[in-house]
mmCIF file of C-alpha atoms in Angstrom:
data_model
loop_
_atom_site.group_PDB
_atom_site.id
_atom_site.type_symbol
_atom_site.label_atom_id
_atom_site.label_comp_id
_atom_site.label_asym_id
_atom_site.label_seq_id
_atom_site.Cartn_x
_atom_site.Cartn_y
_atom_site.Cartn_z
ATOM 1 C CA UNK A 19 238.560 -15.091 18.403
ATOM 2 C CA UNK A 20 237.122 -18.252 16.968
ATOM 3 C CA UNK A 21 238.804 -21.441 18.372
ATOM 4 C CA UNK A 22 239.350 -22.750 15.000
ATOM 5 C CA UNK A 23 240.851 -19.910 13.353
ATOM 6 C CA UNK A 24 243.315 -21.651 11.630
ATOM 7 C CA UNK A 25 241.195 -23.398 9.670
ATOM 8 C CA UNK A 26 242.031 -22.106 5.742
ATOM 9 C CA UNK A 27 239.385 -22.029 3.204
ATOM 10 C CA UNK A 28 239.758 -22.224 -0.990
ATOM 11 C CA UNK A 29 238.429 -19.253 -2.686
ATOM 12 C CA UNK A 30 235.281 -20.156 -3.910
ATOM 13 C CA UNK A 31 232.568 -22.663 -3.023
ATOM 14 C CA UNK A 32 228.819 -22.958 -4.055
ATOM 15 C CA UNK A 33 225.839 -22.380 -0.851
ATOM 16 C CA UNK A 34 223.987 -25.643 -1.279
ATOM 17 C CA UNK A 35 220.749 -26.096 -3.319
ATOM 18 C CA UNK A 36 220.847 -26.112 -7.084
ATOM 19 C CA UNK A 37 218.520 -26.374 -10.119
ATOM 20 C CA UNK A 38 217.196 -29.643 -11.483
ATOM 21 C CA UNK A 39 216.607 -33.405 -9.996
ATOM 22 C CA UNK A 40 219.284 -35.000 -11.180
ATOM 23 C CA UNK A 41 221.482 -35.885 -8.272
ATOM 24 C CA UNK A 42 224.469 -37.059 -10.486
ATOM 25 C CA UNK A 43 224.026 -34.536 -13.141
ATOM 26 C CA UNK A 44 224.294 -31.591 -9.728
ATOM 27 C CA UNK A 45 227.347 -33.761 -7.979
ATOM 28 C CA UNK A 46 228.990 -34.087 -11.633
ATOM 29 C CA UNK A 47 228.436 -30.128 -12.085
ATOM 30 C CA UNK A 48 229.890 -29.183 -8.648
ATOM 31 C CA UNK A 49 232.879 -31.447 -8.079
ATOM 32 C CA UNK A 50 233.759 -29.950 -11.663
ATOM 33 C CA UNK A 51 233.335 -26.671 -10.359
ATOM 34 C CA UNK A 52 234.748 -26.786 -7.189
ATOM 35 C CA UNK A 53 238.146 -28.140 -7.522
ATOM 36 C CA UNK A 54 239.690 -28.167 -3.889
ATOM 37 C CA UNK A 55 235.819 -26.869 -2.182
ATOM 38 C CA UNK A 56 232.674 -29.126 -3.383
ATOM 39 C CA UNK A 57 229.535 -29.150 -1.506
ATOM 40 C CA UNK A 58 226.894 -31.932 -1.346
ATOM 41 C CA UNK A 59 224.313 -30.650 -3.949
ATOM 42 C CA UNK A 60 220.646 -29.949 -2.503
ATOM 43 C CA UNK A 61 217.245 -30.281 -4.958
ATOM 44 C CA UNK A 62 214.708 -29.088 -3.676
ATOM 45 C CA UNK A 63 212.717 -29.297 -7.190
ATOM 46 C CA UNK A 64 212.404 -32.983 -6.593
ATOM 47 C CA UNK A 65 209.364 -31.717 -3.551
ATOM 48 C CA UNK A 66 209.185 -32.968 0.018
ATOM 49 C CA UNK A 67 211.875 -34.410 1.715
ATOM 50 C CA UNK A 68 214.448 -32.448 -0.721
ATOM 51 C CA UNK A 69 213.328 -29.031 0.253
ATOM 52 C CA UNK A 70 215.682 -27.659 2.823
ATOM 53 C CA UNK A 71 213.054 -28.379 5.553
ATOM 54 C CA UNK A 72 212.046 -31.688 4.820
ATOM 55 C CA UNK A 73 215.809 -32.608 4.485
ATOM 56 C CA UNK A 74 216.973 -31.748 7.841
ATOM 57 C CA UNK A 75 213.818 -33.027 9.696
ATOM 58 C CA UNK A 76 214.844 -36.443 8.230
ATOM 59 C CA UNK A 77 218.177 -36.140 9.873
ATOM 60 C CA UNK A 78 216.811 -35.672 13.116
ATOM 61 C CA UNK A 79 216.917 -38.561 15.782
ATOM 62 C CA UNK A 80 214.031 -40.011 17.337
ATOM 63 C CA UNK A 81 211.802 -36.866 15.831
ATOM 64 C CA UNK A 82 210.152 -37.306 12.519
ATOM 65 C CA UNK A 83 208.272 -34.755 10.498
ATOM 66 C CA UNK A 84 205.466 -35.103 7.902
ATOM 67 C CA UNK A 85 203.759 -32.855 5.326
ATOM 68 C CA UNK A 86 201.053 -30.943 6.074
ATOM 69 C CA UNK A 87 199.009 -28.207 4.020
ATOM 70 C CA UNK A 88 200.871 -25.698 6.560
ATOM 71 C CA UNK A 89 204.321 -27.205 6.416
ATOM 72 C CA UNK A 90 206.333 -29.833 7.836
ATOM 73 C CA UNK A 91 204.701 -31.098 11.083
ATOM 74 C CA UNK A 92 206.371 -33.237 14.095
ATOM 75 C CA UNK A 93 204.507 -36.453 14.872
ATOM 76 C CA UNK A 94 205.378 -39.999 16.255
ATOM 77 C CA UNK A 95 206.990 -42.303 14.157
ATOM 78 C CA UNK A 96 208.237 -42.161 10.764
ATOM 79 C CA UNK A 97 206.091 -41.836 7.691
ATOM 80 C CA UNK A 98 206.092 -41.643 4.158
ATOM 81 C CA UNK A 99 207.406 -37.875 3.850
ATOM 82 C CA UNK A 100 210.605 -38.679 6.142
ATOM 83 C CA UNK A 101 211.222 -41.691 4.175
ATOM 84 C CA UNK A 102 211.280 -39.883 1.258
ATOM 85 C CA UNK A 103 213.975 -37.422 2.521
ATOM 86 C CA UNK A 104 215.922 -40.151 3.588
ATOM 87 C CA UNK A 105 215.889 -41.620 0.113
ATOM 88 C CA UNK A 106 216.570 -38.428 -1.801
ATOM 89 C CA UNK A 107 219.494 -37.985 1.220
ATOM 90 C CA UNK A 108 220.797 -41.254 0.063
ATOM 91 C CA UNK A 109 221.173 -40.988 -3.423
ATOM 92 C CA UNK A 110 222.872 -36.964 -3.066
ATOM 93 C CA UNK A 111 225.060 -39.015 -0.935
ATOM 94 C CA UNK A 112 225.684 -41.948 -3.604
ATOM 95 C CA UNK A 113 226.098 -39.556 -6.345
ATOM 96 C CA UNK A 114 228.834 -37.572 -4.299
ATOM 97 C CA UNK A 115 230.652 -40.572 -3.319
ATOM 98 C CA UNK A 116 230.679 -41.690 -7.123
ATOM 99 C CA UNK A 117 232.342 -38.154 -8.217
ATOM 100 C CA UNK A 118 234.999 -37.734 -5.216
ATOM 101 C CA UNK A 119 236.841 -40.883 -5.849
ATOM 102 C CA UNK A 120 240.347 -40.788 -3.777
ATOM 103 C CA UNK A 121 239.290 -36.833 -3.111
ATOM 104 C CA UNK A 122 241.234 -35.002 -0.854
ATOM 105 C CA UNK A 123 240.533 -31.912 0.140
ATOM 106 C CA UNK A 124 237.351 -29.662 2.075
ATOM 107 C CA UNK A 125 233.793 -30.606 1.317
ATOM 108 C CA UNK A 126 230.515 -28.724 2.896
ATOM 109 C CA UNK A 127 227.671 -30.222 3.750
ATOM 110 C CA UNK A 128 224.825 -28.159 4.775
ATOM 111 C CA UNK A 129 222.006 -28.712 7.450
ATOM 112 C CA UNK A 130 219.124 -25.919 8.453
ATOM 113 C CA UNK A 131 220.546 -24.888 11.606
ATOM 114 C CA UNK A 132 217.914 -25.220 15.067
ATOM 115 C CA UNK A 133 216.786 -21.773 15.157
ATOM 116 C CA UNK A 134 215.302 -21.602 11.254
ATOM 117 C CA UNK A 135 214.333 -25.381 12.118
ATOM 118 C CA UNK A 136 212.470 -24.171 15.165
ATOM 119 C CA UNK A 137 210.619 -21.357 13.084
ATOM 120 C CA UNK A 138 209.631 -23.939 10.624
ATOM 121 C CA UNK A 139 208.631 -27.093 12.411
ATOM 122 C CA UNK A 140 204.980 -27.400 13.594
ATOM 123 C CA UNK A 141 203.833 -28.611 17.041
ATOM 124 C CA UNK A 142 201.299 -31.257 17.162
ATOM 125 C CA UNK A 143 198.602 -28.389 17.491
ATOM 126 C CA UNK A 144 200.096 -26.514 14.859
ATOM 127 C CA UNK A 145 202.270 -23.672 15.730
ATOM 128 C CA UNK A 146 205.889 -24.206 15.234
ATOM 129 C CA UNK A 147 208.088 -25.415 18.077
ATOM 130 C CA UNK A 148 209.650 -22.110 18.095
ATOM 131 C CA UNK A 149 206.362 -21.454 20.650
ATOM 132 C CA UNK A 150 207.927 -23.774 22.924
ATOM 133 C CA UNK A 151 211.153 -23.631 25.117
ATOM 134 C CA UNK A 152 211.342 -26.839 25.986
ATOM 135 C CA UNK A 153 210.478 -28.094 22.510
ATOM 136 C CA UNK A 154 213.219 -25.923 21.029
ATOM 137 C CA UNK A 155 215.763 -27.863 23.573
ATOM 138 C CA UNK A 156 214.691 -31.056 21.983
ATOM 139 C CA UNK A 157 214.812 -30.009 18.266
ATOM 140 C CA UNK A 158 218.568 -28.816 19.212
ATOM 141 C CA UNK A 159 219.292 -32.121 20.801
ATOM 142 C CA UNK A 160 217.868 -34.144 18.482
ATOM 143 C CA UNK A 161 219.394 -31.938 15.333
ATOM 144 C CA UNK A 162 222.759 -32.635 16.749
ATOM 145 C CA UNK A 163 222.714 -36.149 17.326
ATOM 146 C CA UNK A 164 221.588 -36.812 13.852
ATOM 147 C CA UNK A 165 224.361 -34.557 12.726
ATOM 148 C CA UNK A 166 227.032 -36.196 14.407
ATOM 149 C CA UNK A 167 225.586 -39.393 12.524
ATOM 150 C CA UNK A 168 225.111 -37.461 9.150
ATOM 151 C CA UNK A 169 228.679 -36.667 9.257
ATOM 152 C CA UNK A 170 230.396 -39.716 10.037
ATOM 153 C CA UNK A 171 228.759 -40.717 7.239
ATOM 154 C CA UNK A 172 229.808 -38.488 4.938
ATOM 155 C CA UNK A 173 233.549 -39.368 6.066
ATOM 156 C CA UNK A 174 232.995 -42.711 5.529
ATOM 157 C CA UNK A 175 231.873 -42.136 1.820
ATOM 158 C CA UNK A 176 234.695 -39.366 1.257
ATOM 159 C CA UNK A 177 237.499 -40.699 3.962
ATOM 160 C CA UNK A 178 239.914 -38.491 2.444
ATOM 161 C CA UNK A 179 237.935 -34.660 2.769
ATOM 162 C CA UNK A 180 237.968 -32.771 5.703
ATOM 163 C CA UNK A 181 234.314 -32.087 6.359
ATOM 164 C CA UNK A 182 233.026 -28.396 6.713
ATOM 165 C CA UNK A 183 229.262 -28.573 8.074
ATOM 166 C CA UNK A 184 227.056 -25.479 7.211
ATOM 167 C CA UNK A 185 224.297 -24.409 9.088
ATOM 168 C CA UNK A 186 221.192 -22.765 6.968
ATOM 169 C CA UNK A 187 219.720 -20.077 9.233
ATOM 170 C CA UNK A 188 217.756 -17.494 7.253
ATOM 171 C CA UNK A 189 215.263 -17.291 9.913
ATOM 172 C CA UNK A 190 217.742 -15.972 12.584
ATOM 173 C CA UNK A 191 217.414 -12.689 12.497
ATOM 174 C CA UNK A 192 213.580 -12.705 12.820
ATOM 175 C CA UNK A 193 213.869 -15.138 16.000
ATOM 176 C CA UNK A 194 216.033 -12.493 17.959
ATOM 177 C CA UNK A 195 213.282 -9.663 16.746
ATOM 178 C CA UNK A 196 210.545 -11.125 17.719
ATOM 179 C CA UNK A 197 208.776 -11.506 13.903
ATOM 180 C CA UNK A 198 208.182 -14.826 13.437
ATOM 181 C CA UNK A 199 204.334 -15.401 12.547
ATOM 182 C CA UNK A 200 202.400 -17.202 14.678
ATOM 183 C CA UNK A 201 199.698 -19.871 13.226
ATOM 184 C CA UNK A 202 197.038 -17.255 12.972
ATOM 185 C CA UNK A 203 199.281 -14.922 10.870
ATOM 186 C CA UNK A 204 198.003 -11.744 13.618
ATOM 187 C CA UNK A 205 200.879 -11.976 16.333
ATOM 188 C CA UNK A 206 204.576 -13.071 16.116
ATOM 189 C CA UNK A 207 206.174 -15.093 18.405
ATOM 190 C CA UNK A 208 207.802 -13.343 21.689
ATOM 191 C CA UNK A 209 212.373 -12.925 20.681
ATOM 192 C CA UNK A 210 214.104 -15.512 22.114
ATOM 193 C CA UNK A 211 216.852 -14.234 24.187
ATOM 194 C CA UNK A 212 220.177 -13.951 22.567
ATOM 195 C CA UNK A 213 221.749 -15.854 25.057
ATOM 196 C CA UNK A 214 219.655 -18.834 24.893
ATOM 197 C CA UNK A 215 220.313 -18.460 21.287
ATOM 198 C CA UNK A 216 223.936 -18.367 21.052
ATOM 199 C CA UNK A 217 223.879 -21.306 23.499
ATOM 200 C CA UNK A 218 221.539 -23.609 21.556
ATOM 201 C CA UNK A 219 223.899 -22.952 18.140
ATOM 202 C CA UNK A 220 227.178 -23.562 20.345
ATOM 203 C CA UNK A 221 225.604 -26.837 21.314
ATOM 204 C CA UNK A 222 224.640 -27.517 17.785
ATOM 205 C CA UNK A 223 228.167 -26.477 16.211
ATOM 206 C CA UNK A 224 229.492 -28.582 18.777
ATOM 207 C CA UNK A 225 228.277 -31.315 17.089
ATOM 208 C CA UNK A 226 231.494 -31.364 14.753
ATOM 209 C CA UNK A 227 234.137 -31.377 17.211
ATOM 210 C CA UNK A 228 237.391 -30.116 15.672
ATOM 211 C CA UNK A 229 235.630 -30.157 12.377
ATOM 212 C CA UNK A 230 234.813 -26.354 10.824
ATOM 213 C CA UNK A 231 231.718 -24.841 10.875
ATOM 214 C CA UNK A 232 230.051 -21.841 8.747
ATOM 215 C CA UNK A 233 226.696 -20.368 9.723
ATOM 216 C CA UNK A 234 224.649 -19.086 6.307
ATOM 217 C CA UNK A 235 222.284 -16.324 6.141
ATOM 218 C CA UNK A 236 220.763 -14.966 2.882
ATOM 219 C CA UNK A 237 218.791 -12.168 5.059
ATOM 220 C CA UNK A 238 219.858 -8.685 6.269
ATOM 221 C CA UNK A 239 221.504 -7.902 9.279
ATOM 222 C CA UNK A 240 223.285 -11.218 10.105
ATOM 223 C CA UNK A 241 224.287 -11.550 13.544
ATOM 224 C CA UNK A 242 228.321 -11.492 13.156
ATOM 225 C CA UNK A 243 229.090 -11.390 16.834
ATOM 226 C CA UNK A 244 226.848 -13.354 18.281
ATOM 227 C CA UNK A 245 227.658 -16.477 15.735
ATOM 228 C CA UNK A 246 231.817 -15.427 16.404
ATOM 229 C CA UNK A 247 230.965 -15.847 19.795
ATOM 230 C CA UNK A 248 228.891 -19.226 19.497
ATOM 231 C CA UNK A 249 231.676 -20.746 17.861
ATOM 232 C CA UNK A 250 231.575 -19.831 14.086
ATOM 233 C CA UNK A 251 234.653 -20.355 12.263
ATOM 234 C CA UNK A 252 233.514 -18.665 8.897
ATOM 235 C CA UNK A 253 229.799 -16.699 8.357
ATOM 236 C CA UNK A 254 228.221 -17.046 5.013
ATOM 237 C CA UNK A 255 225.704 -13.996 3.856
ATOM 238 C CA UNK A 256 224.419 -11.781 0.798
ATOM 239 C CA UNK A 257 226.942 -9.639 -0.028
ATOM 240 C CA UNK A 258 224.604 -7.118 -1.315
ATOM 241 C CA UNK A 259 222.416 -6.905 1.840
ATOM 242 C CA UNK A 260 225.674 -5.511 3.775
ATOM 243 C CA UNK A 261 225.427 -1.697 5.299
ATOM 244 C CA UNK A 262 227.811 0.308 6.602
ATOM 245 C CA UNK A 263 226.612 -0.557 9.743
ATOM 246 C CA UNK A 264 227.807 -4.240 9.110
ATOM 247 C CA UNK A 265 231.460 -2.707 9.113
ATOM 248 C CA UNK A 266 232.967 -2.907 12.871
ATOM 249 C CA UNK A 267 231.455 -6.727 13.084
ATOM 250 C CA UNK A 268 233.046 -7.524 9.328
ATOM 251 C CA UNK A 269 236.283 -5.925 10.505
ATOM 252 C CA UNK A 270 235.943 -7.392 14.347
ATOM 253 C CA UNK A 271 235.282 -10.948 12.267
ATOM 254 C CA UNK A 272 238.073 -10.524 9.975
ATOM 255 C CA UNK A 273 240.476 -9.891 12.562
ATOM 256 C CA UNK A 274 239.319 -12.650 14.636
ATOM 257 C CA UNK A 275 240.156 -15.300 12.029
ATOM 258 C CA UNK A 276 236.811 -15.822 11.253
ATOM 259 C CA UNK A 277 236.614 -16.608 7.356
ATOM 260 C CA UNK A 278 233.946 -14.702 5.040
ATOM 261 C CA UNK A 279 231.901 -16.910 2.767
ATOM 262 C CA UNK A 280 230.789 -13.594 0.450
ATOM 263 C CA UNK A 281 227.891 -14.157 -1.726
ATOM 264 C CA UNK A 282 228.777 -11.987 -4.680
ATOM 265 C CA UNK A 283 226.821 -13.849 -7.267
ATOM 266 C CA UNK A 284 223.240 -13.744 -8.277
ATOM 267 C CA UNK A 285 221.771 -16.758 -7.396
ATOM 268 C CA UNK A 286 219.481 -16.096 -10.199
ATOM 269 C CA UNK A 287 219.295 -16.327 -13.989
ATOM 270 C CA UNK A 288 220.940 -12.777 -15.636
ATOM 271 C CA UNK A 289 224.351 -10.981 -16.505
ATOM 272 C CA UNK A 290 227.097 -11.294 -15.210
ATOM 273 C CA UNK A 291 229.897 -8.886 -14.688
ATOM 274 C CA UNK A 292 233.259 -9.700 -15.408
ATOM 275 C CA UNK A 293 235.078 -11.606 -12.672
ATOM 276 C CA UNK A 294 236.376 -8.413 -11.415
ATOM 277 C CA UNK A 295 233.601 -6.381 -11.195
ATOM 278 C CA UNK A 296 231.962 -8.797 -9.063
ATOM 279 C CA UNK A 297 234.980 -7.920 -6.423
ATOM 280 C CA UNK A 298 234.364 -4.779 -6.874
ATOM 281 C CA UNK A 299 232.148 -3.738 -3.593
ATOM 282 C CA UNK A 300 234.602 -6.420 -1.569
ATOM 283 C CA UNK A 301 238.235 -4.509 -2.332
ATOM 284 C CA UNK A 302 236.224 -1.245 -1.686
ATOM 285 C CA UNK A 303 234.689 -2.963 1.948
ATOM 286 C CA UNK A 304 238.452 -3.913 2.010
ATOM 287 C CA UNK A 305 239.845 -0.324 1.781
ATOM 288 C CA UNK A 306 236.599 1.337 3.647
ATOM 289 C CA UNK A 307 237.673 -1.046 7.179
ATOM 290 C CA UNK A 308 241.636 0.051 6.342
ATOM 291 C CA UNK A 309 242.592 -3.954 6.231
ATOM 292 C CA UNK A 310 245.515 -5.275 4.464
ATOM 293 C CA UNK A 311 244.903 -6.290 0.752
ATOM 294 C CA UNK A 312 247.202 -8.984 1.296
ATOM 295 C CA UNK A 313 244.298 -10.534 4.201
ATOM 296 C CA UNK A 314 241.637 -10.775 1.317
ATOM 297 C CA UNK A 315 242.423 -14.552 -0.235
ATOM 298 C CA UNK A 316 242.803 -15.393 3.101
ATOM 299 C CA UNK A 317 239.871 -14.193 4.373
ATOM 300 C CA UNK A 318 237.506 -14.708 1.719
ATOM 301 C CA UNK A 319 235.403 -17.577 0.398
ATOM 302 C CA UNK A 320 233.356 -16.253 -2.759
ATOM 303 C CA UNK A 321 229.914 -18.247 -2.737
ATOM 304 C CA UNK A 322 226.609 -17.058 -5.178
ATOM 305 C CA UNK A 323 224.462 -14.620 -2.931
ATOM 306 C CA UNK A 324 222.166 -17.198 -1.953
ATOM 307 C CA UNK A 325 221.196 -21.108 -3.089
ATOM 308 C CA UNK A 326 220.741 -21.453 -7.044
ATOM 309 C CA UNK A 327 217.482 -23.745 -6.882
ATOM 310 C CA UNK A 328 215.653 -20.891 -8.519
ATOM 311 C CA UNK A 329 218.191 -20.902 -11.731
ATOM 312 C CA UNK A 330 218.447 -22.429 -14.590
ATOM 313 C CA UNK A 331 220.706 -25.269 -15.148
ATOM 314 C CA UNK A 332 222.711 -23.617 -17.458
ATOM 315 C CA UNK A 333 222.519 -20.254 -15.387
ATOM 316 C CA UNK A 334 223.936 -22.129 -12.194
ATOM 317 C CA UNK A 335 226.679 -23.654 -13.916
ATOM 318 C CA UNK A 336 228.003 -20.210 -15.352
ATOM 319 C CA UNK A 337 227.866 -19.001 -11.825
ATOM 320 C CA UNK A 338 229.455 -21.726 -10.015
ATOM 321 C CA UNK A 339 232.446 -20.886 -12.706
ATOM 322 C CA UNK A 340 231.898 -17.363 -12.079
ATOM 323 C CA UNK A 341 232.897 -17.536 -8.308
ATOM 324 C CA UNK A 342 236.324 -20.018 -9.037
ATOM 325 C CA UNK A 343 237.094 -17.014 -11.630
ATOM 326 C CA UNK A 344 235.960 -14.355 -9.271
ATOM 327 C CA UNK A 345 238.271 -15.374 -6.673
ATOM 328 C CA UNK A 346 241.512 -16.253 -8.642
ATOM 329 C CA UNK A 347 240.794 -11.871 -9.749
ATOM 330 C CA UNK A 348 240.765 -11.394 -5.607
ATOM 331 C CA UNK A 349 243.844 -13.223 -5.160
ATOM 332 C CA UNK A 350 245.426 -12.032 -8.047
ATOM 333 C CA UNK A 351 244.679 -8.056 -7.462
ATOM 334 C CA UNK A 352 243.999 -7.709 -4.035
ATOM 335 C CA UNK A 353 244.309 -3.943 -3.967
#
């Protein structure tokens, strides 16, 4: 059961990234969206340093990344590329302090969580620090420290939200299978042992003491237990990319207390269905697992599938409004 499963989540909230540079335009669009569950916009359109990447390697302590033609690349000291994610951190940060004047209430912030940051971070001679055991330890260590300080500064901008930190790890599933590419693009790099990996995030979630934590994962077959077990207290995923085979860890997480951040939204431009038909493939998970109708509000967070960088403006918007509408239909018709 997770330790924190008493934590209660609104309805709807957004995943992080969204369309555009405009850092008070995004913060003006998702505190107006998000009511009583706004998250610290991302932009990766601005380039380096935004990207999701780039972003979290500036938050690191005494580690500092640059861009290479490759990717981001670990070196000595500071350069122009972390700078720049420091600066584009800043003003996110500026523009969400301006829009949650006196707020109280949960905010997320999200972070690319040690695993997809070790799959993604080069080495000095150029493959990613995933290759390395001992340079995975350090990327954890240093990714928490600089957490701990990224957070107490978000409470010191928004003293009145209780902070819920997000961990981006896409790249999860393919570090337990052994299919991470190495440099050379030939072989993949050997699975890391699930053990090692459920103590590394521990030690990482740990880095919010008392504070909640959801784990994101756009990609199939997200590890349920194994995040329940490393301290989770809700898992955020593609709806859509569920299987039946997904259903004794949903049911197992559900019963647990562990809250369900369900991307039923495209996170790209198109139609939308009406707020209830978007639902639709939740009530009937609902009724497949035999759980109470009545448990759905309270166990489910509606999110877009994924991050809405690759929308339009206007697209992200609709969807953001989508979700809030969305969940009132879940908590108003359960069954």
């Amino acid at each position: 059961m997770s330790e924190n499963s008493e934590f209660r989540f609104a309805g709807a909230t957004g995943v992080g990234s969204m369309p555009g540079g405009d850092a008070r335009e995004a913060a003006k669009t998702v505190t107006g969206s998000f009511e009583d569950f706004p998250f610290l916009a991302e932009l990766p359109a601005r380039g380096p340093g935004a990207d999701m990447i780039g972003r979290t390697a500036g938050m690191l302590v005494e580690l500092y990344a640059r861009v290479e033609p490759s990717g981001w690349r670990l070196g000595d000291r500071p350069g122009r590329d972390t700078r720049r994610a420091w600066s584009f951190l800043r003003e996110d940060l500026d523009a969400l302090e301006e829009f949650t004047q006196g707020y109280e209430g949960d905010l997320k912030v999200q972070a690319v969580g040690p695993w997809t940051l070790a799959a993604a971070l080069e080495l000095r001679g150029g493959e990613v620090a995933l290759s390395d055991a001992g340079a995975c330890r350090d990327l954890a260590a240093s990714l928490a420290e600089g957490l701990r300080l990224h957070l107490a500064e978000v409470r010191r901008r928004v003293p009145g939200a209780r902070i819920v930190l997000q961990l981006d790890e896409p790249s999860l599933t393919a570090v337990l299978r052994g299919q991470v590419r190495t440099a050379s693009g030939y072989r993949t790099h050997r699975a890391v042992d699930r053990q090692t990996v459920e103590a590394t995030l521990r030690d990482v979630i740990g880095a919010h003491p008392g504070g909640p934590v959801a784990v994101h994962s756009c990609a199939p077959d997200v590890p349920f237990a194994l995040l329940r077990r490393a301290g989770a207290d809700a898992i955020s995923f593609d709806f859509a990319l569920l299987t039946e085979r997904d259903d004794e860890a949903i049911g197992e997480a559900v019963e647990g207390g562990t809250r369900l951040f369900a991307g039923v939204v495209p996170g790209t431009d198109g139609p939308l269905s009406d707020p209830a038909g978007s639902v639709m493939g939740v009530r009937t998970l609902w009724r497949r697992l035999g759980l109470h109708p009545e448990l759905l509000a309270e166990a489910v967070t509606l999110t877009p599938a994924c991050g809405l960088a690759g929308a339009s403006p206007a697209y992200a918007r609709q969807a953001l409004a989508h979700c809030v509408r969305a969940a009132r239909s879940l908590a108003d018709n359960p069954e």
